[in-house]
Amino acid sequence: MDIKEVILTINRMLADGVVDCYAIGGAVGATFYLEPVATLDVDIFVTFRLEPGSLLISPQPIFDYLKAGGATSEGEYIVIAGWPVQFLPPGTPLVEEALREAVVSDVGGTPARVFTAEHLAAIALQTGRARDKARLLQFVEAGAIDATRFQTILARHGLVDAWHKFERQFLDDTP
Amino acid sequence: MSFDLQKILESKRSLRSKLAARPLAEKLRMLDTLRERELAIRERPVSGSAIVREVPPQSRI
């Protein structure tokens, strides 16, 4: 099990032109800014290439490429170096923006493209499950997000009310 | 070690900050380890005798 091998594989996929762009999100993305938290899978957001002669966006070229390299599939996941990896298209304008504005971090000599902390926090707010709220709290408590940049993203994507509700629910009583 | 809640919370915050500040490659290796542990726990069968249940004390009335 080696998550760095997953990153190397995605970088090769990018260099070979299988995807136009990628960024790591989810719990693994959050680990670039926070303390590591146990997770069972890796979320990779990608812009899919159009298959020749097709108007439909398909992840099939990704699966074909990775399977040719020895990866196996498990349902919606493809297993790389022991990690189930899920390739996700950007489903909202916020995630599209996060993918466009992702930053490159150095992981021991390996470049890894990852969502910014502010986008990860905004996506957690938008998704809104209990675990997302917990992650958002981690970002706030760790002081890992730039408040101005975060507020700008929230305003651009209609999340200001959701943020005020979150503040009332979780932050107003913080000593 | 103490049972002072403020000190405990402060030491937790401190540990989390130290972990967050570790090099990325090291933090990702920690993810590998955490996942291996989580899978090991999930795969371990839970037998009835292994479950500890709290038994309330009998009333003396």
PDB file of C-alpha atoms in Angstrom, chain A residues 16-160:
ATOM      1  CA  ASP A  16       0.540  10.359 -21.472  1.00  0.00           C
ATOM      2  CA  GLY A  17      -2.446  12.566 -22.265  1.00  0.00           C
ATOM      3  CA  VAL A  18      -5.129  10.298 -20.786  1.00  0.00           C
ATOM      4  CA  VAL A  19      -6.514  13.208 -18.757  1.00  0.00           C
ATOM      5  CA  ASP A  20      -6.234  16.936 -19.353  1.00  0.00           C
ATOM      6  CA  CYS A  21      -6.057  17.903 -15.736  1.00  0.00           C
ATOM      7  CA  TYR A  22      -6.348  16.368 -12.261  1.00  0.00           C
ATOM      8  CA  ALA A  23      -6.456  17.396  -8.626  1.00  0.00           C
ATOM      9  CA  ILE A  24      -6.570  15.451  -5.390  1.00  0.00           C
ATOM     10  CA  GLY A  25      -9.585  16.190  -3.190  1.00  0.00           C
ATOM     11  CA  GLY A  26     -11.317  14.569  -0.219  1.00  0.00           C
ATOM     12  CA  ALA A  27      -9.535  13.402   2.906  1.00  0.00           C
ATOM     13  CA  VAL A  28      -6.245  12.833   1.091  1.00  0.00           C
ATOM     14  CA  GLY A  29      -6.363  16.389  -0.263  1.00  0.00           C
ATOM     15  CA  ALA A  30      -7.097  17.696   3.235  1.00  0.00           C
ATOM     16  CA  THR A  31      -4.004  15.876   4.541  1.00  0.00           C
ATOM     17  CA  PHE A  32      -1.875  18.289   2.506  1.00  0.00           C
ATOM     18  CA  TYR A  33      -2.994  21.035   4.930  1.00  0.00           C
ATOM     19  CA  LEU A  34      -4.049  19.211   8.117  1.00  0.00           C
ATOM     20  CA  GLU A  35      -3.020  16.281  10.268  1.00  0.00           C
ATOM     21  CA  PRO A  36      -3.590  12.913   8.555  1.00  0.00           C
ATOM     22  CA  VAL A  37      -7.019  11.370   9.145  1.00  0.00           C
ATOM     23  CA  ALA A  38      -7.833   7.747   8.307  1.00  0.00           C
ATOM     24  CA  THR A  39      -9.539   7.303   4.969  1.00  0.00           C
ATOM     25  CA  LEU A  40     -10.291   4.273   2.852  1.00  0.00           C
ATOM     26  CA  ASP A  41     -10.104   5.769  -0.627  1.00  0.00           C
ATOM     27  CA  VAL A  42      -8.583   8.475  -2.791  1.00  0.00           C
ATOM     28  CA  ASP A  43     -10.710  11.027  -4.648  1.00  0.00           C
ATOM     29  CA  ILE A  44      -9.135  12.276  -7.851  1.00  0.00           C
ATOM     30  CA  PHE A  45     -11.029  14.950  -9.743  1.00  0.00           C
ATOM     31  CA  VAL A  46     -10.296  14.954 -13.442  1.00  0.00           C
ATOM     32  CA  THR A  47     -11.392  16.546 -16.655  1.00  0.00           C
ATOM     33  CA  PHE A  48     -12.179  13.640 -18.910  1.00  0.00           C
ATOM     34  CA  ARG A  49     -11.116  13.558 -22.512  1.00  0.00           C
ATOM     35  CA  LEU A  50     -13.776  13.173 -25.173  1.00  0.00           C
ATOM     36  CA  GLU A  51     -13.450   9.838 -26.919  1.00  0.00           C
ATOM     37  CA  PRO A  52     -12.931  10.235 -30.685  1.00  0.00           C
ATOM     38  CA  GLY A  53     -16.259  10.389 -32.472  1.00  0.00           C
ATOM     39  CA  SER A  54     -18.197  10.631 -29.226  1.00  0.00           C
ATOM     40  CA  LEU A  55     -20.050  13.491 -27.625  1.00  0.00           C
ATOM     41  CA  LEU A  56     -20.197  11.684 -24.293  1.00  0.00           C
ATOM     42  CA  ILE A  57     -17.591  12.148 -21.603  1.00  0.00           C
ATOM     43  CA  SER A  58     -16.365   8.756 -20.444  1.00  0.00           C
ATOM     44  CA  PRO A  59     -13.894   7.517 -17.833  1.00  0.00           C
ATOM     45  CA  GLN A  60     -13.268   4.413 -19.948  1.00  0.00           C
ATOM     46  CA  PRO A  61      -9.886   5.603 -21.342  1.00  0.00           C
ATOM     47  CA  ILE A  62      -8.684   6.028 -17.740  1.00  0.00           C
ATOM     48  CA  PHE A  63      -9.803   2.528 -16.775  1.00  0.00           C
ATOM     49  CA  ASP A  64      -8.304   1.018 -19.939  1.00  0.00           C
ATOM     50  CA  TYR A  65      -4.987   2.804 -19.355  1.00  0.00           C
ATOM     51  CA  LEU A  66      -4.731   1.783 -15.712  1.00  0.00           C
ATOM     52  CA  LYS A  67      -5.853  -1.807 -16.268  1.00  0.00           C
ATOM     53  CA  ALA A  68      -3.195  -2.154 -18.971  1.00  0.00           C
ATOM     54  CA  GLY A  69      -0.704  -1.139 -16.284  1.00  0.00           C
ATOM     55  CA  GLY A  70      -1.912  -3.849 -13.901  1.00  0.00           C
ATOM     56  CA  ALA A  71      -4.575  -2.011 -11.893  1.00  0.00           C
ATOM     57  CA  THR A  72      -7.796  -3.811 -10.994  1.00  0.00           C
ATOM     58  CA  SER A  73     -11.324  -2.463 -10.640  1.00  0.00           C
ATOM     59  CA  GLU A  74     -13.665  -2.812  -7.678  1.00  0.00           C
ATOM     60  CA  GLY A  75     -17.086  -1.388  -8.472  1.00  0.00           C
ATOM     61  CA  GLU A  76     -16.713   2.337  -9.000  1.00  0.00           C
ATOM     62  CA  TYR A  77     -13.104   2.222  -7.861  1.00  0.00           C
ATOM     63  CA  ILE A  78      -9.887   1.297  -9.527  1.00  0.00           C
ATOM     64  CA  VAL A  79      -7.237  -0.100  -7.218  1.00  0.00           C
ATOM     65  CA  ILE A  80      -3.764   1.401  -7.602  1.00  0.00           C
ATOM     66  CA  ALA A  81      -0.925   0.353  -5.285  1.00  0.00           C
ATOM     67  CA  GLY A  82      -3.470  -1.090  -2.841  1.00  0.00           C
ATOM     68  CA  TRP A  83      -5.599   2.083  -2.701  1.00  0.00           C
ATOM     69  CA  PRO A  84      -9.133   2.249  -4.132  1.00  0.00           C
ATOM     70  CA  VAL A  85      -9.134   5.367  -6.300  1.00  0.00           C
ATOM     71  CA  GLN A  86     -12.266   7.074  -7.542  1.00  0.00           C
ATOM     72  CA  PHE A  87     -12.079   9.343 -10.572  1.00  0.00           C
ATOM     73  CA  LEU A  88     -14.682  12.063 -10.372  1.00  0.00           C
ATOM     74  CA  PRO A  89     -15.787  14.689 -12.863  1.00  0.00           C
ATOM     75  CA  PRO A  90     -16.281  18.171 -11.421  1.00  0.00           C
ATOM     76  CA  GLY A  91     -20.010  18.087 -10.692  1.00  0.00           C
ATOM     77  CA  THR A  92     -20.545  21.693  -9.612  1.00  0.00           C
ATOM     78  CA  PRO A  93     -19.170  25.119 -10.636  1.00  0.00           C
ATOM     79  CA  LEU A  94     -17.350  25.188  -7.285  1.00  0.00           C
ATOM     80  CA  VAL A  95     -15.526  21.931  -7.995  1.00  0.00           C
ATOM     81  CA  GLU A  96     -14.809  23.090 -11.566  1.00  0.00           C
ATOM     82  CA  GLU A  97     -13.170  26.186 -10.125  1.00  0.00           C
ATOM     83  CA  ALA A  98     -11.300  24.113  -7.520  1.00  0.00           C
ATOM     84  CA  LEU A  99      -9.896  21.927 -10.288  1.00  0.00           C
ATOM     85  CA  ARG A 100      -8.875  24.960 -12.359  1.00  0.00           C
ATOM     86  CA  GLU A 101      -7.178  26.696  -9.434  1.00  0.00           C
ATOM     87  CA  ALA A 102      -5.567  23.634  -7.824  1.00  0.00           C
ATOM     88  CA  VAL A 103      -1.957  24.031  -6.732  1.00  0.00           C
ATOM     89  CA  VAL A 104       1.085  21.824  -7.209  1.00  0.00           C
ATOM     90  CA  SER A 105       2.726  20.553  -4.017  1.00  0.00           C
ATOM     91  CA  ASP A 106       5.992  18.719  -3.711  1.00  0.00           C
ATOM     92  CA  VAL A 107       5.695  15.270  -2.111  1.00  0.00           C
ATOM     93  CA  GLY A 108       9.272  14.238  -1.530  1.00  0.00           C
ATOM     94  CA  GLY A 109      10.296  15.169  -5.072  1.00  0.00           C
ATOM     95  CA  THR A 110       7.015  14.144  -6.710  1.00  0.00           C
ATOM     96  CA  PRO A 111       4.644  16.885  -7.883  1.00  0.00           C
ATOM     97  CA  ALA A 112       1.046  16.448  -6.758  1.00  0.00           C
ATOM     98  CA  ARG A 113      -1.817  18.669  -7.860  1.00  0.00           C
ATOM     99  CA  VAL A 114      -4.242  19.300  -5.019  1.00  0.00           C
ATOM    100  CA  PHE A 115      -7.227  21.548  -4.317  1.00  0.00           C
ATOM    101  CA  THR A 116      -6.432  24.666  -2.295  1.00  0.00           C
ATOM    102  CA  ALA A 117      -7.336  24.570   1.399  1.00  0.00           C
ATOM    103  CA  GLU A 118     -10.023  27.222   0.797  1.00  0.00           C
ATOM    104  CA  HIS A 119     -11.651  25.196  -1.965  1.00  0.00           C
ATOM    105  CA  LEU A 120     -11.531  21.994   0.101  1.00  0.00           C
ATOM    106  CA  ALA A 121     -13.216  23.859   2.968  1.00  0.00           C
ATOM    107  CA  ALA A 122     -15.856  25.379   0.670  1.00  0.00           C
ATOM    108  CA  ILE A 123     -16.577  21.991  -0.926  1.00  0.00           C
ATOM    109  CA  ALA A 124     -16.947  20.479   2.570  1.00  0.00           C
ATOM    110  CA  LEU A 125     -19.464  23.216   3.414  1.00  0.00           C
ATOM    111  CA  GLN A 126     -21.366  22.647   0.182  1.00  0.00           C
ATOM    112  CA  THR A 127     -21.429  18.859   0.544  1.00  0.00           C
ATOM    113  CA  GLY A 128     -22.575  19.200   4.135  1.00  0.00           C
ATOM    114  CA  ARG A 129     -22.421  15.644   5.500  1.00  0.00           C
ATOM    115  CA  ALA A 130     -21.383  15.176   9.133  1.00  0.00           C
ATOM    116  CA  ARG A 131     -17.863  14.154   8.121  1.00  0.00           C
ATOM    117  CA  ASP A 132     -17.588  17.203   5.832  1.00  0.00           C
ATOM    118  CA  LYS A 133     -18.597  19.499   8.683  1.00  0.00           C
ATOM    119  CA  ALA A 134     -15.969  17.833  10.884  1.00  0.00           C
ATOM    120  CA  ARG A 135     -13.359  18.455   8.178  1.00  0.00           C
ATOM    121  CA  LEU A 136     -14.420  22.080   7.829  1.00  0.00           C
ATOM    122  CA  LEU A 137     -14.025  22.499  11.592  1.00  0.00           C
ATOM    123  CA  GLN A 138     -10.526  21.029  11.329  1.00  0.00           C
ATOM    124  CA  PHE A 139      -9.620  23.608   8.687  1.00  0.00           C
ATOM    125  CA  VAL A 140     -10.986  26.451  10.814  1.00  0.00           C
ATOM    126  CA  GLU A 141      -9.403  25.284  14.078  1.00  0.00           C
ATOM    127  CA  ALA A 142      -6.036  24.698  12.427  1.00  0.00           C
ATOM    128  CA  GLY A 143      -6.085  28.182  10.889  1.00  0.00           C
ATOM    129  CA  ALA A 144      -5.356  26.487   7.577  1.00  0.00           C
ATOM    130  CA  ILE A 145      -7.540  28.710   5.402  1.00  0.00           C
ATOM    131  CA  ASP A 146      -7.121  32.296   4.276  1.00  0.00           C
ATOM    132  CA  ALA A 147     -10.320  33.985   5.502  1.00  0.00           C
ATOM    133  CA  THR A 148     -10.527  36.583   2.718  1.00  0.00           C
ATOM    134  CA  ARG A 149      -9.970  34.055  -0.039  1.00  0.00           C
ATOM    135  CA  PHE A 150     -12.449  31.648   1.591  1.00  0.00           C
ATOM    136  CA  GLN A 151     -15.157  34.331   1.901  1.00  0.00           C
ATOM    137  CA  THR A 152     -14.674  35.316  -1.735  1.00  0.00           C
ATOM    138  CA  ILE A 153     -15.208  31.709  -2.827  1.00  0.00           C
ATOM    139  CA  LEU A 154     -18.300  31.400  -0.607  1.00  0.00           C
ATOM    140  CA  ALA A 155     -19.794  34.594  -2.067  1.00  0.00           C
ATOM    141  CA  ARG A 156     -19.077  33.493  -5.638  1.00  0.00           C
ATOM    142  CA  HIS A 157     -20.846  30.168  -5.135  1.00  0.00           C
ATOM    143  CA  GLY A 158     -23.822  31.240  -3.027  1.00  0.00           C
ATOM    144  CA  LEU A 159     -22.569  29.642   0.182  1.00  0.00           C
ATOM    145  CA  VAL A 160     -22.579  32.657   2.514  1.00  0.00           C
TER     146      VAL A 160
END
